[in-house]
mmCIF file of C-alpha atoms in Angstrom:
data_model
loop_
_atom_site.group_PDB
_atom_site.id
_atom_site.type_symbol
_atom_site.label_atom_id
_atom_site.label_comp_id
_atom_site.label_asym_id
_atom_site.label_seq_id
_atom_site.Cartn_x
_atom_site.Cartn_y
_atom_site.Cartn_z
ATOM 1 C CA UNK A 1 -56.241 -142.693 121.979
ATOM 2 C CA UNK A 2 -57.674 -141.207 125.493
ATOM 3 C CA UNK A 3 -60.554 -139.944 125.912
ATOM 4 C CA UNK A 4 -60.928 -136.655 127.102
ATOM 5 C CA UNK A 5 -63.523 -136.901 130.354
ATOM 6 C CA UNK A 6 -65.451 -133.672 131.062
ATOM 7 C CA UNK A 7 -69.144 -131.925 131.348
ATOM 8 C CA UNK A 8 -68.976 -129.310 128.664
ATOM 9 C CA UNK A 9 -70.691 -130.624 125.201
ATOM 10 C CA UNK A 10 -71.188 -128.376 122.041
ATOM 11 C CA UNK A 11 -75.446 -128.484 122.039
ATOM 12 C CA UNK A 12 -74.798 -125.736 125.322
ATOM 13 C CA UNK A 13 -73.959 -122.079 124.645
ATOM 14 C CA UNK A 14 -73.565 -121.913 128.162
ATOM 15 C CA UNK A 15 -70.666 -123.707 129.776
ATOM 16 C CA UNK A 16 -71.374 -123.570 133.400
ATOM 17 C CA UNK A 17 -74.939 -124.776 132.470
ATOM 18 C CA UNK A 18 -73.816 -127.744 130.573
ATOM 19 C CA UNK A 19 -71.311 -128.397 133.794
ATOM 20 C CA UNK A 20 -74.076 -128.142 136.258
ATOM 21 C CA UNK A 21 -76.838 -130.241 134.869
ATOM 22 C CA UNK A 22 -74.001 -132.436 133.921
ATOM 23 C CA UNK A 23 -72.994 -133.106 137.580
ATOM 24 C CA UNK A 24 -76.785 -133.189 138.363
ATOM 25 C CA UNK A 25 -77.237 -136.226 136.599
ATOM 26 C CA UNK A 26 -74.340 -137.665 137.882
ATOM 27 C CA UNK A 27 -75.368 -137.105 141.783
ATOM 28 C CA UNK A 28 -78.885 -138.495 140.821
ATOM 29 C CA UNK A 29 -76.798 -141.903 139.422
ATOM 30 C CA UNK A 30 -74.796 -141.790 142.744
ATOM 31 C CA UNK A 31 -77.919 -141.039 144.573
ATOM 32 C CA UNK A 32 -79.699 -143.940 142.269
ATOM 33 C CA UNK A 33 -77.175 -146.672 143.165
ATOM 34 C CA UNK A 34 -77.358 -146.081 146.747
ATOM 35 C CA UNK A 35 -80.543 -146.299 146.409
ATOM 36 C CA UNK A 36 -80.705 -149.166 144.846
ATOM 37 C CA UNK A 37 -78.496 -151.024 147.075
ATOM 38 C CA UNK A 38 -81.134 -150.037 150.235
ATOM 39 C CA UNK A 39 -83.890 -151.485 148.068
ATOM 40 C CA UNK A 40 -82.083 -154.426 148.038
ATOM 41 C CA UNK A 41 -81.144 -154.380 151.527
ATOM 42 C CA UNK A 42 -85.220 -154.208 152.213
ATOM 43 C CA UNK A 43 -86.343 -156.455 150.361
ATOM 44 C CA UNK A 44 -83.723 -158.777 151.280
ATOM 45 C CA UNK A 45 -86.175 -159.417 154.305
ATOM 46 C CA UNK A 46 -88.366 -161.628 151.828
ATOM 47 C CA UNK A 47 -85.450 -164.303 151.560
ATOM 48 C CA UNK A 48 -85.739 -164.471 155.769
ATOM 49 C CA UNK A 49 -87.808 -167.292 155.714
ATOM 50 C CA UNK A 50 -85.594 -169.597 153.095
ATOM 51 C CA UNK A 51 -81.712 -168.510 154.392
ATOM 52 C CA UNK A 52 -80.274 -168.743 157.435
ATOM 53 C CA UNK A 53 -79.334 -165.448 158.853
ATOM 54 C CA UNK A 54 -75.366 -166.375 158.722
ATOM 55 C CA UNK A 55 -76.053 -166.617 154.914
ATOM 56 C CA UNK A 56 -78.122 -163.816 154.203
ATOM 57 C CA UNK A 57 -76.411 -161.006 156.449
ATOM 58 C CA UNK A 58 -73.190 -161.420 154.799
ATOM 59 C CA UNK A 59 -75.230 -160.750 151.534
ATOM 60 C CA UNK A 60 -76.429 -157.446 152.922
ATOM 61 C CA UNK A 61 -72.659 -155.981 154.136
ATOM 62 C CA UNK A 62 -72.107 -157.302 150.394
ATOM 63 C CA UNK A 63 -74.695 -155.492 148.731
ATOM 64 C CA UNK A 64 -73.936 -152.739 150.799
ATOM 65 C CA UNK A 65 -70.241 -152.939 149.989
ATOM 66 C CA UNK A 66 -70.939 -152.675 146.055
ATOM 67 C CA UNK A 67 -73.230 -149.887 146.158
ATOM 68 C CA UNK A 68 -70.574 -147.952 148.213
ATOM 69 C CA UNK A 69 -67.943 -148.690 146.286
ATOM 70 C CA UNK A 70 -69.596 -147.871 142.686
ATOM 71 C CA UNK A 71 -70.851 -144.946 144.276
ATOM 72 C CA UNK A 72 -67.101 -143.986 145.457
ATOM 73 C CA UNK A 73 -66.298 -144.181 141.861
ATOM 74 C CA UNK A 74 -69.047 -142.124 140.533
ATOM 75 C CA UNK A 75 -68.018 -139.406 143.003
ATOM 76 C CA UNK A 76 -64.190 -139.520 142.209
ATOM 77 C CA UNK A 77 -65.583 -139.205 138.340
ATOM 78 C CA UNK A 78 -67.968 -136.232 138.889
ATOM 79 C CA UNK A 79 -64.791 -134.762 140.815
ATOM 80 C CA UNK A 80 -62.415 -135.491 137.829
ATOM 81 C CA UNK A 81 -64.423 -134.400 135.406
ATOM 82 C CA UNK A 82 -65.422 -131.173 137.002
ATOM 83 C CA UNK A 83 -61.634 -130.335 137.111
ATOM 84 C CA UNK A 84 -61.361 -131.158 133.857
ATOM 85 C CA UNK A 85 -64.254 -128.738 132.900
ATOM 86 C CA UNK A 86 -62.913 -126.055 135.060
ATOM 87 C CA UNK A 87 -59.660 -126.125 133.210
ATOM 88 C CA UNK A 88 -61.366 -124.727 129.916
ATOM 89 C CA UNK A 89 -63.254 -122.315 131.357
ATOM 90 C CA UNK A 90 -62.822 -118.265 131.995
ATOM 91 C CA UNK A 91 -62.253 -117.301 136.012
ATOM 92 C CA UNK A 92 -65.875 -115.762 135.644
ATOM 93 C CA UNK A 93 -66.881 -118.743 135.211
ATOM 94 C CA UNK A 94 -64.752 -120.902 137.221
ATOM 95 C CA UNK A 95 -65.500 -118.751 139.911
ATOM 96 C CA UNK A 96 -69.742 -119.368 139.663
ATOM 97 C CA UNK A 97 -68.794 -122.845 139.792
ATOM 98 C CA UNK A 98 -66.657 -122.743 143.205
ATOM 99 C CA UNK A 99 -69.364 -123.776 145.680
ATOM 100 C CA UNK A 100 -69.431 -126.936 143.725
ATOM 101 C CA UNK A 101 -65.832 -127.567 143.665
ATOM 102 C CA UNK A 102 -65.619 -126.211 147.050
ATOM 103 C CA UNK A 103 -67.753 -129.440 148.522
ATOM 104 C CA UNK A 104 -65.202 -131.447 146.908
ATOM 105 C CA UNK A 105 -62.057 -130.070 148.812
ATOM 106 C CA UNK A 106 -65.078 -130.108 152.169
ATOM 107 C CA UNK A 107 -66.475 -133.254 151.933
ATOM 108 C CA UNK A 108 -63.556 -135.291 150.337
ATOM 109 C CA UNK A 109 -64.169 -139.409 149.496
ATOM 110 C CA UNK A 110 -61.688 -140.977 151.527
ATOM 111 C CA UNK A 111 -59.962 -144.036 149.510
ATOM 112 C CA UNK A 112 -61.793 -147.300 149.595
ATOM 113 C CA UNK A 113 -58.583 -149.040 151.366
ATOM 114 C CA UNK A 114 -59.249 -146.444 153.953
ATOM 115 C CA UNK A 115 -62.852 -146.331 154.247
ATOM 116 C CA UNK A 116 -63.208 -150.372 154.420
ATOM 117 C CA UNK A 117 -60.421 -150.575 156.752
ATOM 118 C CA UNK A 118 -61.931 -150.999 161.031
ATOM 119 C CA UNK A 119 -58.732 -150.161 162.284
ATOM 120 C CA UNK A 120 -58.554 -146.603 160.715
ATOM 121 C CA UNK A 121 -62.015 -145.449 161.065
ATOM 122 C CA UNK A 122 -62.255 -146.389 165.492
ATOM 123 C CA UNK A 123 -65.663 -144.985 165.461
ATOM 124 C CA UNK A 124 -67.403 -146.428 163.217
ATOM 125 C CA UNK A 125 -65.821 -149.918 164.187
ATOM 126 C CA UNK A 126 -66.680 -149.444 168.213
ATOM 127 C CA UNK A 127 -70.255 -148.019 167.016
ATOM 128 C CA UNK A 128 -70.865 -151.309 164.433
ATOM 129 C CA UNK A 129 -69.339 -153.262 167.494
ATOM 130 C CA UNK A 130 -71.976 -152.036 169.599
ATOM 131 C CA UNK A 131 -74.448 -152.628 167.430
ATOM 132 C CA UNK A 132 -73.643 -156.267 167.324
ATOM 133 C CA UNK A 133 -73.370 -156.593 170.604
ATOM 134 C CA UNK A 134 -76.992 -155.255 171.246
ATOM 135 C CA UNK A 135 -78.630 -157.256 168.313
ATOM 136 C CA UNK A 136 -76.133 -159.864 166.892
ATOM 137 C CA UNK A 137 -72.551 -160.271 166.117
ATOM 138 C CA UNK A 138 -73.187 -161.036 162.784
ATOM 139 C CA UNK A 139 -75.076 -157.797 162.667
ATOM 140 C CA UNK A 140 -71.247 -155.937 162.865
ATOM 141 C CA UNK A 141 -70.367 -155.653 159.423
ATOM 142 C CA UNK A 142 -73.553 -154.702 157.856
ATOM 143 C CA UNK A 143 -73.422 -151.576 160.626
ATOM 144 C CA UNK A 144 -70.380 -150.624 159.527
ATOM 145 C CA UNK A 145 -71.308 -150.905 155.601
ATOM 146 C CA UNK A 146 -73.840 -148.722 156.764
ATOM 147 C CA UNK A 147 -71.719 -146.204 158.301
ATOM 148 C CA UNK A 148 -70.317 -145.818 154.494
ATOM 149 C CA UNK A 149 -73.617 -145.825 153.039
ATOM 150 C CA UNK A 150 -74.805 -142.541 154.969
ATOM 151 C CA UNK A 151 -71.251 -141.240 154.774
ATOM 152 C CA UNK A 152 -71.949 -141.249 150.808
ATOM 153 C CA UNK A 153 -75.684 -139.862 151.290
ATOM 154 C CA UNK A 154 -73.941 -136.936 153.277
ATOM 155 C CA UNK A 155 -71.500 -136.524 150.401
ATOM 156 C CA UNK A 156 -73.816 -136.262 147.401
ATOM 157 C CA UNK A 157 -76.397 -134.395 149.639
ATOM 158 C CA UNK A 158 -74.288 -131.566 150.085
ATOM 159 C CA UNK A 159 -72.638 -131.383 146.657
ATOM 160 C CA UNK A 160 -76.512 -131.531 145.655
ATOM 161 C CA UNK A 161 -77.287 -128.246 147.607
ATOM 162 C CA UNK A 162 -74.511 -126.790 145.905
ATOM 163 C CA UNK A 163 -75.526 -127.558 142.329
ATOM 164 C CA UNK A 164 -79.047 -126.157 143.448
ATOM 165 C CA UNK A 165 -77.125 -123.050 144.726
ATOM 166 C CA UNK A 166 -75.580 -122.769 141.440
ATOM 167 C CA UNK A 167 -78.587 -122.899 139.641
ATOM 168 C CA UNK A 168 -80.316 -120.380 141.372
ATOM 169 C CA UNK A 169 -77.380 -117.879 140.538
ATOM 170 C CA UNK A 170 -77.257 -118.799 137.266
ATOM 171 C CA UNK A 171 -81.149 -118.970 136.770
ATOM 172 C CA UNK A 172 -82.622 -116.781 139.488
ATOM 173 C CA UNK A 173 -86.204 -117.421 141.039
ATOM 174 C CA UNK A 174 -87.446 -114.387 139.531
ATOM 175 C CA UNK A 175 -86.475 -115.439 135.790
ATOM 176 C CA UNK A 176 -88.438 -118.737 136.454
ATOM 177 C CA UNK A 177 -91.882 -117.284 136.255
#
């Protein structure tokens, strides 16, 4: 049997609340991973010493490349399972919850085929290019990983200041005191 994938849960008497700190801890996982994969990209500086640089920059467009793409996924799940939510809910509350589903139709995650592919993002290919250029050819891939990486911070960024925005209506400054 399928499981049915969405933010609203039973302990909430209010649904757009339960959707909204839902989705918050979601962006804070997507947040978390990319994150994580930037720690490792630091500290991957320790290992400089021990591997050669044509082993040990592959292993950062790597690391960069799996933070990116779980991070994809956790975005095409939050957007999924907002829909999902939305779908059980009354307009006035669908309609509170627009600015988040808004940033989804704005800032839309392009498919990993496209997004890893040089020859359909020219930009981001001629930038990384330059960037090897100046610094070191082997240097080219991890710019471009790194291209996706911020392209993802911009994503959960904004759908974060929309899930503040929410809140605020929902919960307004003055009721916080």
């Amino acid at each position: 049997m399928k499981q049915d994938y969405h933010y609203l849960q039973a302990s909430f008497d209010n649904p757009v609340m339960a959707i909204v700190q839902g989705i918050d801890r979601d962006v804070e996982h997507g947040e978390d991973l990319l994150m994580l994969g930037l720690g490792i990209v630091m500290l991957s500086s320790t290992f400089a010493p021990v591997a050669p640089p044509i082993l040990l920059l592959p292993l950062v467009a790597l690391t960069f490349a799996i933070t990116v793409t779980l991070a994809h996924r956790n975005y095409r799940k939050m957007e999924s399972k907002l829909f999902a939510s939305m779908s059980r809910l009354s307009s006035q509350d669908i309609a509170l919850l627009r600015p988040i589903a808004a940033i989804f139709a704005e800032v839309p995650a392009d498919s990993l085929a496209e997004s890893f592919n040089p020859a359909k993002n020219l930009k981001r290919t001629l930038k990384s290019a330059l960037g090897g250029v100046l610094i070191n050819p082997l240097w080219m891939p991890i710019f471009y990983m790194m291209g996706l990486q911020i392209n993802a911070e911009k994503r959960l960024s904004s759908l974060n200041r929309a899930i503040i925005g929410v809140e605020q209506k929902i919960n307004p400054p003055s009721a916080w005191v």
